[in-house]
Tab-separated table of C-alpha atoms in Angstrom:
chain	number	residue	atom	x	y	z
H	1	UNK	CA	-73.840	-158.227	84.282
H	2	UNK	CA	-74.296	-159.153	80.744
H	3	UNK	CA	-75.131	-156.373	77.954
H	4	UNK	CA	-77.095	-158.242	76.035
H	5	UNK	CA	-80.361	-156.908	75.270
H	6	UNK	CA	-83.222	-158.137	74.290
H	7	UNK	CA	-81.702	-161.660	74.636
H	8	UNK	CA	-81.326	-161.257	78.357
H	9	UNK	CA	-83.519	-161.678	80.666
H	10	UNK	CA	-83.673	-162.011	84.573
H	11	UNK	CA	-84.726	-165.407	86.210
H	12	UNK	CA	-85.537	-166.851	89.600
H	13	UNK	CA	-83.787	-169.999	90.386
H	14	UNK	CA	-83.088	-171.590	93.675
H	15	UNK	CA	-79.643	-172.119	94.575
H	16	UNK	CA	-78.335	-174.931	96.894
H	17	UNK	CA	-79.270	-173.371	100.314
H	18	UNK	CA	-82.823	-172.666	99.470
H	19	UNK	CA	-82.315	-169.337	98.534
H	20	UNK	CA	-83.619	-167.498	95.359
H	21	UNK	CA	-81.519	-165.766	92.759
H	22	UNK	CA	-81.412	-164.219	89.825
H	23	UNK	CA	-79.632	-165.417	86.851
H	24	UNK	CA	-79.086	-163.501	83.211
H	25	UNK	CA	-80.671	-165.925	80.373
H	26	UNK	CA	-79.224	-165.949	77.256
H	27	UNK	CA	-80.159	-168.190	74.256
H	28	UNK	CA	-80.857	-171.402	76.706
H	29	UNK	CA	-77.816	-170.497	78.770
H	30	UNK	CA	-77.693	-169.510	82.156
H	31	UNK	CA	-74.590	-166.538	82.640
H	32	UNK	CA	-73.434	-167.842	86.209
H	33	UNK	CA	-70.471	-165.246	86.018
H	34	UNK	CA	-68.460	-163.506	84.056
H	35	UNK	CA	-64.709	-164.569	83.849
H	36	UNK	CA	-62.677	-162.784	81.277
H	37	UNK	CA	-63.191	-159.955	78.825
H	38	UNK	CA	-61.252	-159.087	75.797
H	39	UNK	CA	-60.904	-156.461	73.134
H	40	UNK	CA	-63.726	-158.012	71.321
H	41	UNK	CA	-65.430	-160.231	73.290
H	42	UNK	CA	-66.520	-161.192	77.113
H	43	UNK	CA	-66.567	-164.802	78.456
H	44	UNK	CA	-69.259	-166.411	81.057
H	45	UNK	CA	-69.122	-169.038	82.863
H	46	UNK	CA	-72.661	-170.461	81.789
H	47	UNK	CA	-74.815	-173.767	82.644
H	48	UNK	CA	-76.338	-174.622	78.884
H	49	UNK	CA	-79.565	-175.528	80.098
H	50	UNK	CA	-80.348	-178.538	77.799
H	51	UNK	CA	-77.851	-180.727	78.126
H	52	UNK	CA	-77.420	-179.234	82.195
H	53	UNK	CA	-73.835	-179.082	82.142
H	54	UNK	CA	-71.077	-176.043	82.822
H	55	UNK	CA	-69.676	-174.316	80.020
H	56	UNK	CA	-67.540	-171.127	78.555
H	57	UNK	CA	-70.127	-169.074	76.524
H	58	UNK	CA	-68.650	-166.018	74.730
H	59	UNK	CA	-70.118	-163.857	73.007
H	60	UNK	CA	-69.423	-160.278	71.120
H	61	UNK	CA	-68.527	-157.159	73.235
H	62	UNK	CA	-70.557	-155.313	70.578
H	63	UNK	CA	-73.352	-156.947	70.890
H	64	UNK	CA	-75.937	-156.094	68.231
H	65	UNK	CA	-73.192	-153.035	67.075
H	66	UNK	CA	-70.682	-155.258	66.046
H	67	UNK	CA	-69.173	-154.066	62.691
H	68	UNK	CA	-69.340	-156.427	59.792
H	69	UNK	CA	-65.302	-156.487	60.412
H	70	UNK	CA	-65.743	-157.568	63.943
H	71	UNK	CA	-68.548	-160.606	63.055
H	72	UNK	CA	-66.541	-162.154	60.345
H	73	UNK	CA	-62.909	-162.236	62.788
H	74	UNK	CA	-65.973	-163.946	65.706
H	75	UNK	CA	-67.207	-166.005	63.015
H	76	UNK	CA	-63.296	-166.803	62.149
H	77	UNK	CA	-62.412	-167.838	65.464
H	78	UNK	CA	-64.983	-169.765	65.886
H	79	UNK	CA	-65.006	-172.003	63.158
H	80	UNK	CA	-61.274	-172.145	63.267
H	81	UNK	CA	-61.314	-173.757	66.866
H	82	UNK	CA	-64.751	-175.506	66.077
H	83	UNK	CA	-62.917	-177.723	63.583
H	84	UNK	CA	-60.267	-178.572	65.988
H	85	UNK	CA	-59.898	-182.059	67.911
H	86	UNK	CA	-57.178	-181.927	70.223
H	87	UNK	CA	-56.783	-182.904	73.569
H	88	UNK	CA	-54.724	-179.238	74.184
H	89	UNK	CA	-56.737	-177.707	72.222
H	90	UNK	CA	-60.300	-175.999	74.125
H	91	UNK	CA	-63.620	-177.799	72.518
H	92	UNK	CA	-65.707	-175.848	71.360
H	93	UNK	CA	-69.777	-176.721	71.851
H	94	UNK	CA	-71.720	-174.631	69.940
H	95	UNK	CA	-72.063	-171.982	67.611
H	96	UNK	CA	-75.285	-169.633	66.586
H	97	UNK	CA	-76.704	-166.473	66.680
H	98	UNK	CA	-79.327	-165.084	68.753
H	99	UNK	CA	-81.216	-162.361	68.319
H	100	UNK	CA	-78.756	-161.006	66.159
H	101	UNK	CA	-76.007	-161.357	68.841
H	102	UNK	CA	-73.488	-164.022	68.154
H	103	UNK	CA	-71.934	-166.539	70.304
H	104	UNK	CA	-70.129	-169.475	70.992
H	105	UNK	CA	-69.985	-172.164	74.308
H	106	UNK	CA	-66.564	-174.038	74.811
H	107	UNK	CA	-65.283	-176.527	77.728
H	108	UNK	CA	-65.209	-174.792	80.948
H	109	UNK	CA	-61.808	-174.563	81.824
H	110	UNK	CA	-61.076	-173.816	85.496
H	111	UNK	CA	-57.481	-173.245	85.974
H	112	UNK	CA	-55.132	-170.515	86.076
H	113	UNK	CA	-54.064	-169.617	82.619
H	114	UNK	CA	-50.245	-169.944	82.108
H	115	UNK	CA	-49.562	-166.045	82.352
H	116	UNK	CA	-51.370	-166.334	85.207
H	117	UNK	CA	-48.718	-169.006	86.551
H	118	UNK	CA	-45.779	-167.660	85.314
H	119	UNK	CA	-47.219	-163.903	87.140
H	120	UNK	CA	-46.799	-165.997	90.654
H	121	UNK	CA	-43.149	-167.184	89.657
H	122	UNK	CA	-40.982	-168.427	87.435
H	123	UNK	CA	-41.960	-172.354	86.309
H	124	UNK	CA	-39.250	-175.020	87.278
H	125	UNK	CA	-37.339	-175.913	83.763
H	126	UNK	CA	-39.175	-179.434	83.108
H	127	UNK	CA	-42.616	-178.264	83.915
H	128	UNK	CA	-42.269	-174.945	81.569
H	129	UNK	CA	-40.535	-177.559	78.998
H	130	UNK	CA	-43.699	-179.872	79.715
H	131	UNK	CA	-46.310	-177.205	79.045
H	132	UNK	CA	-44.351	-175.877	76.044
H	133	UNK	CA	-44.325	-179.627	74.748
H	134	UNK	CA	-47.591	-180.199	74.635
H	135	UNK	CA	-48.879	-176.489	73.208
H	136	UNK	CA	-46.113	-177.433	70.419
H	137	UNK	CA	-48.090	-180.491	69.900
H	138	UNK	CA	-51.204	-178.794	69.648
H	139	UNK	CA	-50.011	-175.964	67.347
H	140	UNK	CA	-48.844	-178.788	65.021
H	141	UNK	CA	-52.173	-180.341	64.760
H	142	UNK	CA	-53.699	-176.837	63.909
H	143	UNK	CA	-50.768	-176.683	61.149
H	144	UNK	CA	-52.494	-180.186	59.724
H	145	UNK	CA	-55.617	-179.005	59.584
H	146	UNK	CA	-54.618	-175.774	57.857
H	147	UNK	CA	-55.353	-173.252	60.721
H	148	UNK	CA	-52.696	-170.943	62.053
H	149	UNK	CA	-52.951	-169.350	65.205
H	150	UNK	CA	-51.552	-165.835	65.344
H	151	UNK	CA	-51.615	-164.778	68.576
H	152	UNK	CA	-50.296	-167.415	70.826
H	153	UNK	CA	-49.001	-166.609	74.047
H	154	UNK	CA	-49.454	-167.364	77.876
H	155	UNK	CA	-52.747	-165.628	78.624
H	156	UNK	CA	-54.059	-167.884	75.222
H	157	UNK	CA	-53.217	-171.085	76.928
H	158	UNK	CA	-55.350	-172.099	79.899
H	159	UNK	CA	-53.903	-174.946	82.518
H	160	UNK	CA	-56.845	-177.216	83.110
H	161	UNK	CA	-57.700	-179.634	86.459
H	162	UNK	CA	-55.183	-182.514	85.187
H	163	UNK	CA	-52.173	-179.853	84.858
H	164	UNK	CA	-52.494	-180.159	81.176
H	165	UNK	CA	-52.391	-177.013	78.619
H	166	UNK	CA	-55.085	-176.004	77.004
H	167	UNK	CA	-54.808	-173.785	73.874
H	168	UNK	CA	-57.688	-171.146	73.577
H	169	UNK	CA	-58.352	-167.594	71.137
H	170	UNK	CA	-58.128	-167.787	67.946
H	171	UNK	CA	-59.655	-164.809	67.045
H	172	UNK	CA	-56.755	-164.144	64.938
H	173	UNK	CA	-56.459	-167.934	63.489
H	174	UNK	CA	-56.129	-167.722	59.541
H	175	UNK	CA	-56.648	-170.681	57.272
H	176	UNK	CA	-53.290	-171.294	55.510
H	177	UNK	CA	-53.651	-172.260	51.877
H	178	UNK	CA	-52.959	-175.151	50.338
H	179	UNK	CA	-49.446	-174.340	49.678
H	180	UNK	CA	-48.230	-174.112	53.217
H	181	UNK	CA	-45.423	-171.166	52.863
H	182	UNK	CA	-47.992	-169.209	52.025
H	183	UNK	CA	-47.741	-165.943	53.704
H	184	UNK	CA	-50.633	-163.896	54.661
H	185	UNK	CA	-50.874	-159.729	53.962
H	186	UNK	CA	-52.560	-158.372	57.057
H	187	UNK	CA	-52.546	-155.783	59.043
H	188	UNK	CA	-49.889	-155.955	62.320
H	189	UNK	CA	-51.484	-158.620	64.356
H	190	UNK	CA	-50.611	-160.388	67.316
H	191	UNK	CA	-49.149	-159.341	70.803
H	192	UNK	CA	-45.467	-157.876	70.484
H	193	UNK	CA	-42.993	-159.604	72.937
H	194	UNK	CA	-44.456	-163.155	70.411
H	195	UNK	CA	-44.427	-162.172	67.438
H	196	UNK	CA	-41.614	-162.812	64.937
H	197	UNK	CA	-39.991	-159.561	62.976
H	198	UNK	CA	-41.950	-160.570	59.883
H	199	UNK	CA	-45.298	-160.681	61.574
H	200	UNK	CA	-44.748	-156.760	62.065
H	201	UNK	CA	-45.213	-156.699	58.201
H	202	UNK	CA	-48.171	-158.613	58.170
H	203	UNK	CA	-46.497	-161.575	57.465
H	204	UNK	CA	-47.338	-165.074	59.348
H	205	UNK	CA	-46.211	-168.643	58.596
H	206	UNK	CA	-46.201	-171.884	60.424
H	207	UNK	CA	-42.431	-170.595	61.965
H	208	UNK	CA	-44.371	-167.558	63.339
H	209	UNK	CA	-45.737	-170.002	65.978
H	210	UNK	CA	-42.243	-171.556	66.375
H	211	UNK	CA	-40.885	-168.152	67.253
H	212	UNK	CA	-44.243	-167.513	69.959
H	213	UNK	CA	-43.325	-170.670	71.534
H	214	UNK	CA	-40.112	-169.860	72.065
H	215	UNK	CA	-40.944	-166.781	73.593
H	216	UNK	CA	-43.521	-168.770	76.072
H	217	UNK	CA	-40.922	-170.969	77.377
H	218	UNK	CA	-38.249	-167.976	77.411
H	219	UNK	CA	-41.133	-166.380	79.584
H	220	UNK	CA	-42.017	-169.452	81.902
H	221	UNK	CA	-38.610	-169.752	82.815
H	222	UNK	CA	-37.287	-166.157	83.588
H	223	UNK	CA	-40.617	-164.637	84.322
H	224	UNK	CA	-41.089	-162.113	82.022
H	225	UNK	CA	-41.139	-162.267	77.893
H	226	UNK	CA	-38.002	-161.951	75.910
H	227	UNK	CA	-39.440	-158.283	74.657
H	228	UNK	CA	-41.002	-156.076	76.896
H	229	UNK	CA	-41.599	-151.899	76.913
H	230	UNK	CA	-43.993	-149.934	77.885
H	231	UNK	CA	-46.184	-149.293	74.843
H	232	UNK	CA	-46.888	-151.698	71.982
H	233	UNK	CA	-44.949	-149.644	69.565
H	234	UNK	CA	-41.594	-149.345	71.938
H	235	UNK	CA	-41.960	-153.337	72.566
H	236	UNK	CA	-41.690	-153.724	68.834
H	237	UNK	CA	-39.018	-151.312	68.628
H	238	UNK	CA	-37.010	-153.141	71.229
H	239	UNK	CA	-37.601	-156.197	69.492
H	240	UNK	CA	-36.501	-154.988	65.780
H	241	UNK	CA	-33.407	-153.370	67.127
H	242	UNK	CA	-31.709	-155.434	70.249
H	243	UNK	CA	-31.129	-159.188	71.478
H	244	UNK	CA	-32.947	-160.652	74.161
H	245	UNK	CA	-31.384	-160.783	77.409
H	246	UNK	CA	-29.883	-164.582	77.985
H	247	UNK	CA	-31.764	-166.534	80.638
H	248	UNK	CA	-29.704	-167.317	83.775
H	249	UNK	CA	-29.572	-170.360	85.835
């Protein structure tokens, strides 16, 4: 059910056998379900009303108590992926505020997400090579346009109806300066298992990505990510102080 207050509202509709329903309103969107929730935000599929046609429509977790903090890394992530035109990269629709709660409506994807894939079993070596390909080819596009994405990993990239990767999230994107070895002071950010030793620091570059794909494809072929512990502070541990285990054929 969506939290959204004021903004949301209960409406009868009649679904396909007749029957009535109600649906959550938000903004001119109709919340059909929701699909995924994150540490900041929660994803619906929606049907935007105007233009009749299915989208992703996330919003803030927070709602109207979102923290200044937690609006401007939204506000980042949205833009970021707003000014992106890829074909592996998730479109985004719209963005606005309603009622003081702040959204954003993207393509629909309706595939697995490659985490999801790789949680079934292990990929065969050309398709993982394949997907990895064409998120490399995405990530380099972001590069040219100046925005770098620092949390990619498996869950981030969805795998849409025509078996092609999708890149999605970047609620931790940063836009890289004009001189592009530029590193960026921040806070530790990302997911440990794909991020690079420096990115512990706070440190992220365009090779920070290079490092996270590796670790996808490590992942899609052995089935688990090169770094992995029990807590986020023992995964970055492990990751500081020992080598990977080598994939096996």
């Amino acid at each position: 059910t969506a939290n959204l207050g004021s903004t949301g509202m209960a409406a009868n509709h009649t679904d396909d056998l007749g029957e009535r329903r109600d649906v959550a309103e938000f903004c001119g969107y109709e919340l059909l379900e929701e699909v995924a929730t994150g540490g900041m935000g929660v994803v619906y599929k929606a049907r935007q009303r105007g233009l009749n046609r299915i989208v992703a429509l996330k919003t803030m977790l927070a709602g109207q108590l979102a923290s200044d903090a937690e609006i401007e890394r939204f506000r980042i992530e949205a833009e970021a992926a707003a000014n992106l035109r890829h074909p592996n990269i998730v479109s985004i629709y719209e963005v606005g505020e309603c009622q003081r709660h702040h959204f954003f409506s993207m393509d629909f994807i309706s595939g697995k997400s490659l985490a999801g894939l790789i949680r079934e079993q292990p990929l065969a070596d050309v398709v993982a090579a394949r997907y990895v390909r064409d998120v490399a080819g995405a990530i380099q596009y972001a590069h040219s346009q100046g925005i770098l994405h620092r949390d990619l990993k498996p869950s981030n990239v969805l795998i849409d109806e025509h078996d092609q990767p999708q890149v999605t999230d970047f609620g931790l994107a940063k836009r890289l300066e004009a001189d592009s070895k530029l590193t960026v002071s921040d806070a530790v950010l990302g997911t440990p298992g794909y991020i690079p030793p420096e990115q512990v620091d706070g440190r992220a570059t365009e090779l920070s990505n290079v490092y996270a794909l590796g670790a996808m494809l490590y992942e899609a072929v052995v089935g688990r990510p090169p770094f992995r512990a029990h807590t986020r502070i023992d995964t970055i541990l492990q990751m500081l102080q020992e080598e990977p285990v080598p994939p096996r054929i």
